[in-house]
Amino acid sequence: MFPFNLAGPPFLWFYGVFGSLLLLAYRYYLGRLGPARPLPVLSQLTGDPYAIAYLRSGRDETVKLALVNLIDRGLLAVSGKTLQGSAKADGDALRRPLDRAILSRCTTLTTVGEALHDGRVRAACDDYDRELRERGLLRSAGEQRRALTGAIAVVALLAGISTARVLQALSHDRHNVLFLIFLTVVGCVAAVQICARTRTRLGRSALTDLRTLLRRLRERINRLAAGGATNEAVLFAAVFGIEALPAQAFPYLRTLFPRSGGTASGGDSGSDSGGDGGGCGSGCGGCGGD
Amino acid sequence: MPDPNRSSHPVHPGRDRVGLGWRGELAAAILTDPESVDVLEVIAEDWLHASRREAAALAALGRVRPLLLHGVSLGLAGSEPVCRRRLDRLARLVERVEPEQWSEHLAFVRAGGIEIGHLAAPPRTEANIAGALANVETASRIVGAMPALENIATLIDPPASVVDEGTWTTAIVEAAGAPMLLDLHNLYANAVNFGTEPAELMHAMPLERVALVHLSGGRWIDARNGQRRLLDDHLHDVPGAVYGLLENLAEAAEQPLTVVIERDGNYPGFAQLLAQVEWARAALARGRARRREAAPWAA
């Protein structure tokens, strides 16, 4: 039975099932990319919550978390929608290059958007990208290339079959092809989205473990206090996003990071988009998150 | 087939260790500074219904720090056979998480399908000892590892008892061949509530079998007869007298001890909890030093 001999509705069924299976196979293929590695030890991640933020949601979220951390520790002062290093800020005394880069940028009044797009700040985030790829939590460049090749193959197959069918229909003077085009677009978008998830199986596993272990703290969110005495709040925000921090203890969050403020990629909401999508930016076009 | 007479892992790690009870409220603080504790104790009942994915997260925690699983609902010293379904769930959890040791209380928690919602002391009789031994045997066979058995606190002296707490506990722990989880605040509360010297009660316990130790705090409450009772509520700091008992225990016991500080609410800052961990380490070190002084050839 040749699919192009099928009538309209049966062909749509065929196309839907074929596309779904193709996407599942692609997803399975991506899950098996890369060498087998032992499961990561969580404390290697929790030692630096910025790495978790990067793994969860990429560069912008990492910078936002660093801003919250520096504000919480009194090293950055908030004035309306701008930030500036406080009198006690001593960038050289800070351990993390990202903290130093941000304080260096915030010697004058700085908006969140300016901090997010600062070259030194972005370069400091690249360290996390490199580190997570080396640990196998984000796809390596080679794995990302293979993921991209796979995405292109899936899109080409879906679009090719669809185009051939549309041409066949038009040659028979049939114009009811909109639903097929809709299915094609949905399939292609799904393939691109799967490709854009740069977290590996290990990365997803580590993040899920952290979410599970910290879930009860999320249910008792008001226990988290501001003041930077411990890293608790920073770790919590790294895992669940800064939006999950209690507004009473962190009142500046709404002003600095309005949900609809359009400050780049924004929070997490449990998405699986992982990393920065940077590796996919080598040619994937819409795959990248940044 | 695991040997039910053995713990899931060697119970003696070779050195004294001090850790904390894993609670959701403390999770982020512990994960940001896991090296500050040697071991973590997880309440088994919090994870009995865990999915495979959730159990994997707990196993991941076990790769950060050695895990102990602590049961609170089996009722090993109850008058009825221990619930098979709970044991099956516990066995599955132990298999997935591979804790270093699991433990349960020598307590009575249900009868006739009614849960009393409390760890109660049963009458200390020969029949109760036999029932507890049967339950321990069943539990260790199904779970695949022998539990450490914990003494409990009680506000009333169990009626109809024919033996004292030390004799009763020793009879069960030794006949079962189980390690003991000695809760020093439970022991301290029972001693002061019923007019016994805490050190005397401690030495009535099978100290050579103590592998795990619990420390916690409590508060004084008024009893009906105008007397006062110490309630073990896990909501307060560990009192100094309990550190003193730990020091005595470290002097008396030859084997390494794993100490867990339990806190179930009214949480202080994490630094304050870590200070208690340090005090426990210091008490252990003092006790060990006294032991070396008393018997230098043993060291």
Coordinates of C-alpha atoms in Angstrom, one line a residue:
Chain A
M1 CA 0.0 0.0 0.0
F2 CA 1.7 3.2 -1.2
P3 CA 0.7 6.1 1.0
F4 CA 0.3 8.5 -1.8
N5 CA -2.5 6.3 -3.1
L6 CA -4.5 6.9 0.1
A7 CA -7.5 9.2 0.1
G8 CA -7.3 12.4 2.1
P9 CA -8.3 11.4 5.7
P10 CA -6.4 8.1 5.7
F11 CA -3.3 9.9 4.4
L12 CA -3.6 12.5 7.2
W13 CA -3.7 9.6 9.7
F14 CA -0.7 8.0 8.1
Y15 CA 1.2 11.3 8.1
G16 CA 0.3 12.0 11.7
V17 CA 1.4 8.6 12.9
F18 CA 4.5 8.6 10.8
G19 CA 5.5 12.1 12.0
S20 CA 4.9 11.1 15.6
L21 CA 7.0 8.0 15.3
L22 CA 9.7 9.9 13.5
L23 CA 9.8 12.6 16.3
L24 CA 9.9 9.8 19.0
A25 CA 12.8 8.1 17.2
Y26 CA 14.6 11.4 16.9
R27 CA 14.2 12.1 20.6
Y28 CA 15.4 8.6 21.4
Y29 CA 18.4 9.1 19.2
L30 CA 19.3 12.4 21.0
G31 CA 18.9 10.6 24.4
R32 CA 21.6 8.1 23.3
L33 CA 24.0 10.7 22.0
G34 CA 27.4 10.9 23.6
P35 CA 29.5 8.5 25.7
A36 CA 28.0 6.7 28.7
R37 CA 29.0 8.5 31.8
P38 CA 28.4 7.9 35.5
L39 CA 25.6 9.8 37.1
P40 CA 26.8 13.2 38.4
V41 CA 27.3 13.8 42.1
L42 CA 24.9 16.5 43.0
S43 CA 27.3 18.3 45.3
Q44 CA 29.5 19.0 42.3
L45 CA 26.6 21.1 41.0
T46 CA 25.2 22.5 44.3
G47 CA 28.7 23.9 45.1
D48 CA 27.9 26.6 42.5
P49 CA 24.2 27.3 42.0
Y50 CA 25.1 29.4 38.9
A51 CA 25.9 26.2 37.1
I52 CA 22.5 24.8 37.9
A53 CA 20.8 28.0 36.7
Y54 CA 22.8 27.7 33.4
L55 CA 21.9 24.1 33.1
R56 CA 18.3 24.9 33.7
S57 CA 17.8 27.9 31.6
G58 CA 20.9 29.3 30.0
R59 CA 22.9 32.5 30.2
D60 CA 20.3 35.1 31.0
E61 CA 18.8 33.2 33.9
T62 CA 22.3 32.7 35.3
V63 CA 23.1 36.4 35.1
K64 CA 19.8 37.2 36.8
L65 CA 20.5 34.7 39.6
A66 CA 23.9 36.3 40.1
L67 CA 22.3 39.7 40.3
V68 CA 19.9 38.5 43.0
N69 CA 22.7 36.9 44.9
L70 CA 24.8 40.1 44.8
I71 CA 21.8 42.1 45.9
D72 CA 21.0 39.7 48.6
R73 CA 24.6 39.9 49.9
G74 CA 24.5 43.7 49.9
L75 CA 27.1 44.0 47.2
L76 CA 24.7 45.5 44.7
A77 CA 22.2 48.3 45.6
V78 CA 18.8 48.6 43.9
S79 CA 17.5 52.0 43.0
G80 CA 14.2 51.6 41.1
K81 CA 15.0 49.6 38.0
T82 CA 18.8 50.2 38.2
L83 CA 21.6 48.6 40.0
Q84 CA 24.9 49.9 41.3
G85 CA 27.8 48.3 43.3
S86 CA 27.4 49.2 47.0
A87 CA 30.1 50.8 49.1
K88 CA 31.1 47.4 50.5
A89 CA 31.4 45.8 47.1
D90 CA 34.9 44.5 46.5
G91 CA 34.9 42.7 43.2
D92 CA 38.4 41.3 43.7
A93 CA 37.4 39.5 46.9
L94 CA 34.7 37.5 45.0
R95 CA 35.3 33.9 44.0
R96 CA 33.2 33.7 40.9
P97 CA 34.3 35.4 37.7
L98 CA 30.6 36.1 36.9
D99 CA 30.2 38.0 40.2
R100 CA 33.3 40.0 39.5
A101 CA 32.2 40.8 35.9
I102 CA 28.8 42.0 37.1
L103 CA 30.3 44.3 39.8
S104 CA 32.7 45.6 37.3
R105 CA 29.8 46.5 35.0
C106 CA 27.8 48.0 37.8
T107 CA 30.3 50.7 38.9
T108 CA 27.7 53.1 37.5
L109 CA 23.9 52.9 37.5
T110 CA 23.1 49.9 35.3
T111 CA 19.8 48.3 34.2
V112 CA 19.3 44.6 34.2
G113 CA 19.2 44.6 30.4
E114 CA 22.6 46.3 30.2
A115 CA 24.1 43.8 32.6
L116 CA 22.7 40.9 30.6
H117 CA 24.3 42.2 27.4
D118 CA 27.6 43.1 28.8
G119 CA 30.5 41.4 27.0
R120 CA 32.5 40.5 30.1
V121 CA 29.4 39.2 31.9
R122 CA 28.5 37.0 28.9
A123 CA 32.1 35.8 28.7
A124 CA 32.0 34.7 32.3
C125 CA 28.8 32.7 31.6
D126 CA 30.7 30.9 28.8
D127 CA 32.8 29.2 31.5
Y128 CA 29.6 27.5 32.8
D129 CA 28.7 26.4 29.3
R130 CA 32.1 24.9 28.8
E131 CA 32.1 23.2 32.2
L132 CA 28.7 21.7 31.8
R133 CA 29.6 20.3 28.3
E134 CA 32.8 18.8 29.7
R135 CA 30.8 17.1 32.4
G136 CA 28.3 15.7 29.9
L137 CA 25.4 17.6 31.3
L138 CA 25.0 19.7 28.1
R139 CA 25.6 18.4 24.6
S140 CA 29.2 18.8 23.3
A141 CA 29.7 20.6 20.0
G142 CA 30.0 17.3 18.2
E143 CA 26.8 16.0 19.8
Q144 CA 25.1 19.2 19.0
R145 CA 26.1 18.9 15.3
R146 CA 24.6 15.4 15.2
A147 CA 21.5 16.7 16.8
L148 CA 21.2 19.4 14.2
T149 CA 21.8 17.0 11.4
G150 CA 19.0 14.8 12.8
A151 CA 16.7 17.8 13.1
I152 CA 17.4 18.8 9.5
A153 CA 16.7 15.2 8.4
V154 CA 13.4 15.1 10.3
V155 CA 12.3 18.4 8.9
A156 CA 13.3 17.5 5.4
L157 CA 11.4 14.2 5.6
L158 CA 8.2 15.8 7.0
A159 CA 8.3 18.7 4.7
G160 CA 9.2 16.6 1.6
I161 CA 6.3 14.2 2.1
S162 CA 4.0 17.0 2.7
T163 CA 5.1 19.0 -0.3
A164 CA 4.8 16.0 -2.6
R165 CA 1.3 15.3 -1.3
V166 CA 0.3 19.0 -1.7
L167 CA 1.6 19.0 -5.3
Q168 CA -0.3 15.8 -6.0
A169 CA -3.5 17.3 -4.6
L170 CA -3.1 20.5 -6.5
S171 CA -2.5 18.5 -9.7
H172 CA -5.9 16.9 -9.1
D173 CA -7.4 20.3 -8.6
R174 CA -7.9 19.6 -4.9
H175 CA -7.2 22.5 -2.6
N176 CA -8.1 21.2 0.9
V177 CA -4.5 20.9 2.0
L178 CA -4.5 23.4 4.9
F179 CA -4.7 20.7 7.6
L180 CA -1.7 18.8 6.1
I181 CA 0.3 22.1 6.1
F182 CA -0.7 22.7 9.7
L183 CA 0.5 19.2 10.7
T184 CA 3.8 19.7 8.8
V185 CA 4.4 23.0 10.6
V186 CA 3.6 21.4 14.0
G187 CA 6.0 18.5 13.3
C188 CA 8.8 20.8 12.2
V189 CA 8.4 23.0 15.2
A190 CA 8.5 20.0 17.4
A191 CA 11.7 18.8 15.8
V192 CA 13.3 22.2 16.3
Q193 CA 12.2 22.3 19.9
I194 CA 13.6 18.8 20.6
C195 CA 16.9 19.9 19.0
A196 CA 17.0 23.1 21.1
R197 CA 17.0 21.1 24.3
T198 CA 20.7 21.0 24.8
R199 CA 20.6 19.2 28.1
T200 CA 21.7 15.6 28.0
R201 CA 20.1 12.7 29.7
L202 CA 22.5 13.2 32.6
G203 CA 21.7 16.9 32.7
R204 CA 18.0 16.3 32.8
S205 CA 18.5 13.7 35.5
A206 CA 20.6 16.0 37.7
L207 CA 18.0 18.8 37.4
T208 CA 15.1 16.4 38.2
D209 CA 16.9 15.1 41.2
L210 CA 17.5 18.6 42.5
R211 CA 13.8 19.5 41.9
T212 CA 12.7 16.4 43.7
L213 CA 14.9 16.9 46.7
L214 CA 14.0 20.6 47.1
R215 CA 10.3 20.1 46.4
R216 CA 9.3 20.3 50.0
L217 CA 11.2 23.5 50.5
R218 CA 9.2 24.9 47.7
E219 CA 6.0 24.0 49.6
R220 CA 7.3 26.0 52.5
I221 CA 8.7 28.8 50.5
N222 CA 8.3 31.4 53.1
R223 CA 11.0 29.8 55.2
L224 CA 13.6 31.2 52.8
A225 CA 14.9 34.5 54.2
A226 CA 16.8 37.2 52.4
G227 CA 20.1 38.4 53.8
G228 CA 22.7 36.2 52.1
A229 CA 23.7 34.5 55.3
T230 CA 23.6 31.1 53.5
N231 CA 23.4 30.0 49.9
E232 CA 19.9 28.4 50.5
A233 CA 17.9 31.0 48.6
V234 CA 20.4 31.1 45.7
L235 CA 20.3 27.3 45.3
F236 CA 16.5 27.3 45.5
A237 CA 16.3 30.0 42.8
A238 CA 18.9 28.2 40.7
V239 CA 16.7 25.1 40.7
F240 CA 13.2 26.7 40.4
G241 CA 13.9 30.1 39.0
I242 CA 14.1 33.5 40.7
E243 CA 10.3 33.9 40.2
A244 CA 9.9 31.1 42.8
L245 CA 11.5 33.2 45.5
P246 CA 9.1 34.6 48.1
A247 CA 8.1 38.2 47.2
Q248 CA 8.0 39.3 50.8
A249 CA 11.6 38.5 51.4
F250 CA 12.8 39.6 47.9
P251 CA 10.6 42.6 47.1
Y252 CA 12.8 44.0 44.4
L253 CA 12.3 41.0 42.1
R254 CA 9.1 42.4 40.6
T255 CA 10.6 45.7 39.8
L256 CA 13.9 44.4 38.4
F257 CA 12.5 41.3 36.6
P258 CA 8.9 41.9 35.6
R259 CA 7.5 38.8 34.1
S260 CA 6.4 40.6 30.9
G261 CA 9.5 42.7 30.8
G262 CA 10.9 40.8 27.9
T263 CA 14.4 40.6 29.4
A264 CA 15.7 37.9 27.1
S265 CA 14.9 34.3 27.8
G266 CA 13.3 34.7 31.2
G267 CA 12.5 32.1 33.8
D268 CA 12.1 28.4 33.8
S269 CA 8.6 27.1 34.5
G270 CA 10.0 23.7 34.4
S271 CA 10.8 23.8 30.8
D272 CA 13.3 21.5 29.3
S273 CA 15.1 23.9 27.1
G274 CA 18.4 23.7 29.1
G275 CA 21.7 25.4 28.4
D276 CA 21.9 28.4 26.2
G277 CA 21.2 26.8 22.9
G278 CA 24.5 28.2 22.0
G279 CA 25.8 25.0 20.4
C280 CA 22.8 24.9 18.1
G281 CA 23.4 28.4 17.0
S282 CA 26.1 27.1 14.7
G283 CA 23.6 26.9 11.9
C284 CA 20.4 25.7 13.3
G285 CA 18.7 29.0 13.0
G286 CA 15.6 28.7 15.1
C287 CA 17.1 26.0 17.4
G288 CA 19.0 28.4 19.6
G289 CA 17.5 30.0 22.6
D290 CA 19.6 33.0 22.4
Chain B
M1 CA 18.9 -13.3 48.2
P2 CA 20.2 -10.8 50.8
D3 CA 21.1 -12.1 54.2
P4 CA 18.5 -10.6 56.6
N5 CA 20.9 -10.9 59.4
R6 CA 23.2 -8.4 57.9
S7 CA 22.8 -4.7 57.4
S8 CA 22.4 -3.4 53.9
H9 CA 26.0 -2.0 54.2
P10 CA 28.6 -2.3 56.9
V11 CA 27.2 -0.5 59.8
H12 CA 30.6 0.5 61.2
P13 CA 32.2 3.0 59.0
G14 CA 35.5 2.9 60.9
R15 CA 35.2 6.2 62.6
D16 CA 32.7 8.3 64.5
R17 CA 30.4 10.3 62.3
V18 CA 27.8 13.0 62.9
G19 CA 25.0 14.0 60.6
L20 CA 21.6 15.5 60.3
G21 CA 18.1 14.3 59.7
W22 CA 17.1 15.2 56.1
R23 CA 14.1 17.4 56.2
G24 CA 12.6 19.4 53.3
E25 CA 13.1 22.6 55.2
L26 CA 16.8 22.0 55.5
A27 CA 17.3 20.5 52.1
A28 CA 18.8 23.6 50.4
A29 CA 21.0 24.4 53.3
I30 CA 22.4 20.9 53.4
L31 CA 22.9 20.7 49.7
T32 CA 24.9 23.9 49.6
D33 CA 27.2 22.6 52.3
P34 CA 27.0 18.8 52.3
E35 CA 30.6 18.4 53.6
S36 CA 29.5 19.9 56.9
V37 CA 27.8 16.6 57.8
D38 CA 29.1 13.0 57.6
V39 CA 25.8 11.3 57.1
L40 CA 22.1 12.0 56.3
E41 CA 19.1 10.3 57.8
V42 CA 15.9 10.2 55.7
I43 CA 12.5 9.4 57.1
A44 CA 11.4 6.3 55.2
E45 CA 7.7 7.1 55.3
D46 CA 8.3 10.3 53.3
W47 CA 9.5 8.1 50.4
L48 CA 7.5 4.9 50.7
H49 CA 5.2 5.9 47.8
A50 CA 8.0 7.5 45.8
S51 CA 8.0 6.8 42.1
R52 CA 11.1 5.3 40.5
R53 CA 12.2 8.8 39.5
E54 CA 11.8 10.1 43.0
A55 CA 13.7 7.2 44.5
A56 CA 16.4 7.9 42.0
A57 CA 16.7 11.4 43.4
L58 CA 17.1 10.0 46.9
A59 CA 19.7 7.6 45.6
A60 CA 21.5 10.6 44.1
L61 CA 21.4 12.2 47.5
G62 CA 23.1 9.0 48.8
R63 CA 26.0 9.7 46.4
V64 CA 26.4 13.1 48.1
R65 CA 26.5 11.7 51.6
P66 CA 25.9 8.2 53.1
L67 CA 22.2 7.7 53.7
L68 CA 20.3 6.1 56.6
L69 CA 16.7 5.2 56.3
H70 CA 14.6 5.7 59.4
G71 CA 11.2 4.1 59.7
V72 CA 8.5 5.5 62.1
S73 CA 5.4 3.5 61.3
L74 CA 6.1 -0.3 61.3
G75 CA 5.3 -0.7 65.0
L76 CA 7.8 -3.6 65.5
A77 CA 7.0 -3.9 69.2
G78 CA 3.2 -3.9 68.6
S79 CA 0.9 -6.7 69.5
E80 CA 0.1 -7.5 65.9
P81 CA 2.3 -8.8 63.1
V82 CA 3.9 -6.0 61.2
C83 CA 2.1 -4.9 58.1
R84 CA 3.3 -6.8 55.1
R85 CA 2.4 -4.1 52.6
R86 CA 4.5 -1.5 54.4
L87 CA 7.4 -3.9 54.5
D88 CA 7.1 -4.6 50.8
R89 CA 7.2 -0.9 50.1
L90 CA 10.1 -0.4 52.4
A91 CA 12.0 -3.3 50.8
R92 CA 11.5 -1.7 47.4
L93 CA 12.8 1.6 48.7
V94 CA 15.8 0.0 50.3
E95 CA 16.5 -1.8 47.0
R96 CA 16.4 1.4 45.0
V97 CA 18.2 3.7 47.4
E98 CA 20.7 1.3 48.9
P99 CA 21.0 3.0 52.3
E100 CA 23.9 2.3 54.5
Q101 CA 21.4 1.1 57.2
W102 CA 17.8 1.2 58.0
S103 CA 16.2 1.6 61.4
E104 CA 12.9 1.4 63.2
H105 CA 11.5 2.0 66.6
L106 CA 10.7 -0.6 69.2
A107 CA 7.2 0.9 69.5
F108 CA 3.5 0.1 69.4
V109 CA 1.6 2.2 66.8
R110 CA -1.6 0.4 65.8
A111 CA -3.9 -2.4 66.7
G112 CA -7.2 -3.7 65.3
G113 CA -6.8 -1.4 62.3
I114 CA -6.6 1.7 64.4
E115 CA -3.5 3.9 64.1
I116 CA -2.7 5.8 67.3
G117 CA -0.5 8.3 65.5
H118 CA 2.1 8.0 68.1
L119 CA 5.1 5.9 69.0
A120 CA 3.9 4.3 72.2
A121 CA 5.7 2.1 74.6
P122 CA 4.1 -1.4 74.8
P123 CA 3.8 -3.4 78.1
R124 CA 7.3 -4.9 78.7
T125 CA 6.4 -8.5 79.0
E126 CA 7.8 -11.8 77.8
A127 CA 4.9 -12.1 75.3
N128 CA 5.7 -8.7 73.9
I129 CA 9.4 -9.6 73.5
A130 CA 8.5 -12.7 71.6
G131 CA 6.1 -10.7 69.4
A132 CA 8.8 -8.0 68.7
L133 CA 11.3 -10.6 67.8
A134 CA 8.9 -12.2 65.4
N135 CA 8.3 -8.8 63.8
V136 CA 12.0 -8.0 63.6
E137 CA 12.6 -11.3 61.9
T138 CA 9.8 -10.8 59.4
A139 CA 11.0 -7.2 58.7
S140 CA 14.6 -8.2 58.2
R141 CA 13.6 -11.1 55.9
I142 CA 11.4 -9.0 53.7
V143 CA 13.5 -5.9 53.5
G144 CA 16.6 -8.0 53.1
A145 CA 18.6 -6.3 55.9
M146 CA 18.4 -6.2 59.7
P147 CA 17.1 -2.9 61.0
A148 CA 18.8 -1.0 63.8
L149 CA 16.3 -1.0 66.7
E150 CA 15.6 2.3 68.5
N151 CA 14.5 2.9 72.1
I152 CA 11.5 5.3 72.4
A153 CA 10.4 8.0 74.8
T154 CA 7.3 7.5 76.8
L155 CA 5.4 9.8 79.1
I156 CA 3.8 7.0 81.0
D157 CA 5.4 3.9 82.5
P158 CA 3.7 1.1 80.4
P159 CA 1.2 -0.7 82.6
A160 CA 1.4 -4.5 83.0
S161 CA 5.2 -4.4 82.4
V162 CA 7.2 -7.1 84.2
V163 CA 10.7 -6.0 83.2
D164 CA 12.4 -2.6 83.1
E165 CA 13.2 -0.7 79.9
G166 CA 16.9 -1.7 79.9
T167 CA 16.1 -5.4 80.3
W168 CA 13.4 -5.4 77.7
T169 CA 15.4 -3.5 75.1
T170 CA 18.5 -5.7 75.7
A171 CA 16.4 -8.9 75.4
I172 CA 15.0 -7.9 72.0
V173 CA 18.2 -6.4 70.5
E174 CA 20.4 -9.2 71.6
A175 CA 18.1 -12.0 70.7
A176 CA 17.4 -10.4 67.3
G177 CA 21.2 -9.9 66.7
A178 CA 20.4 -6.4 65.6
P179 CA 22.4 -3.2 65.8
M180 CA 20.9 -0.7 68.2
L181 CA 19.9 2.9 67.4
L182 CA 20.2 4.5 70.9
D183 CA 18.2 7.7 71.1
L184 CA 19.9 9.5 73.9
H185 CA 17.2 12.2 74.3
N186 CA 14.5 9.5 74.5
L187 CA 16.6 7.7 77.1
Y188 CA 17.3 11.0 79.0
A189 CA 13.6 11.9 79.0
N190 CA 12.5 8.4 80.3
A191 CA 15.2 8.6 83.0
V192 CA 14.2 12.0 84.3
N193 CA 10.5 11.3 83.9
F194 CA 10.6 8.1 86.0
G195 CA 13.3 9.0 88.5
T196 CA 16.2 7.0 87.1
E197 CA 19.7 8.2 86.7
P198 CA 20.3 8.7 82.9
A199 CA 23.8 7.2 83.0
E200 CA 22.4 4.2 84.9
L201 CA 19.7 3.7 82.3
M202 CA 22.2 4.1 79.5
H203 CA 24.4 1.4 80.9
A204 CA 21.4 -0.9 81.2
M205 CA 21.2 -0.8 77.4
P206 CA 23.2 -3.2 75.2
L207 CA 25.9 -0.6 74.5
E208 CA 28.2 -3.0 72.6
R209 CA 25.4 -3.2 69.9
V210 CA 24.9 0.5 69.5
A211 CA 25.8 1.6 66.0
L212 CA 23.6 4.6 65.6
V213 CA 22.7 7.4 68.0
H214 CA 20.0 10.0 67.9
L215 CA 20.2 13.4 69.6
S216 CA 17.3 15.8 69.8
G217 CA 15.6 18.2 72.2
G218 CA 12.3 18.6 74.0
R219 CA 10.4 20.6 76.5
W220 CA 9.0 20.3 79.9
I221 CA 5.2 19.9 80.2
D222 CA 2.9 19.7 83.2
A223 CA 1.5 16.3 84.0
R224 CA -1.8 15.6 85.7
N225 CA -0.5 14.9 89.2
G226 CA 1.3 18.3 89.4
Q227 CA 4.6 16.7 88.3
R228 CA 6.4 17.7 85.2
R229 CA 7.4 15.5 82.3
L230 CA 10.1 16.0 79.6
L231 CA 8.4 15.7 76.2
D232 CA 10.7 14.6 73.4
D233 CA 9.3 16.9 70.7
H234 CA 12.3 17.3 68.3
L235 CA 11.5 21.0 68.2
H236 CA 14.3 22.3 70.5
D237 CA 18.1 22.2 70.7
V238 CA 19.9 19.2 72.1
P239 CA 20.3 19.8 75.9
G240 CA 23.8 19.8 77.5
A241 CA 23.0 16.7 79.5
V242 CA 22.4 14.7 76.3
Y243 CA 25.8 15.7 75.0
G244 CA 27.1 14.5 78.4
L245 CA 25.5 11.1 77.8
L246 CA 27.0 11.0 74.3
E247 CA 30.4 11.6 75.8
N248 CA 29.8 8.8 78.3
L249 CA 28.7 6.5 75.5
A250 CA 31.8 7.3 73.4
E251 CA 33.9 6.4 76.4
A252 CA 32.0 3.1 77.1
A253 CA 31.6 1.9 73.5
E254 CA 34.4 0.4 71.6
Q255 CA 32.8 0.5 68.1
P256 CA 32.5 3.6 65.9
L257 CA 29.3 5.6 66.4
T258 CA 27.1 7.3 63.8
V259 CA 25.2 10.2 65.5
V260 CA 22.2 11.9 63.9
I261 CA 20.7 15.1 65.2
E262 CA 16.9 15.1 64.7
R263 CA 15.0 18.3 64.2
D264 CA 11.4 18.2 63.1
G265 CA 10.3 21.8 63.3
N266 CA 10.9 25.2 64.9
Y267 CA 14.1 25.2 62.8
P268 CA 16.9 27.5 63.9
G269 CA 19.4 28.9 61.4
F270 CA 21.5 26.3 59.7
A271 CA 24.6 27.6 61.4
Q272 CA 23.0 26.8 64.8
L273 CA 22.3 23.3 63.7
L274 CA 25.8 22.9 62.4
A275 CA 27.0 24.2 65.8
Q276 CA 25.2 21.3 67.4
V277 CA 26.8 18.9 64.9
E278 CA 30.2 20.3 66.1
W279 CA 29.2 19.9 69.8
A280 CA 28.3 16.3 69.1
R281 CA 31.7 15.8 67.4
A282 CA 33.4 17.4 70.4
A283 CA 31.5 15.2 72.9
L284 CA 32.5 12.1 70.9
A285 CA 36.1 13.2 70.9
R286 CA 36.1 13.9 74.6
G287 CA 34.6 10.5 75.3
R288 CA 37.1 8.7 73.0
A289 CA 40.0 10.6 74.8
R290 CA 38.7 9.5 78.2
R291 CA 38.5 5.9 76.9
R292 CA 42.1 6.1 75.7
E293 CA 43.2 7.5 79.0
A294 CA 41.4 4.8 80.9
A295 CA 42.7 1.9 78.7
P296 CA 45.6 3.1 76.5
W297 CA 46.2 -0.4 75.3
A298 CA 42.7 -0.6 73.8
A299 CA 43.5 2.4 71.6

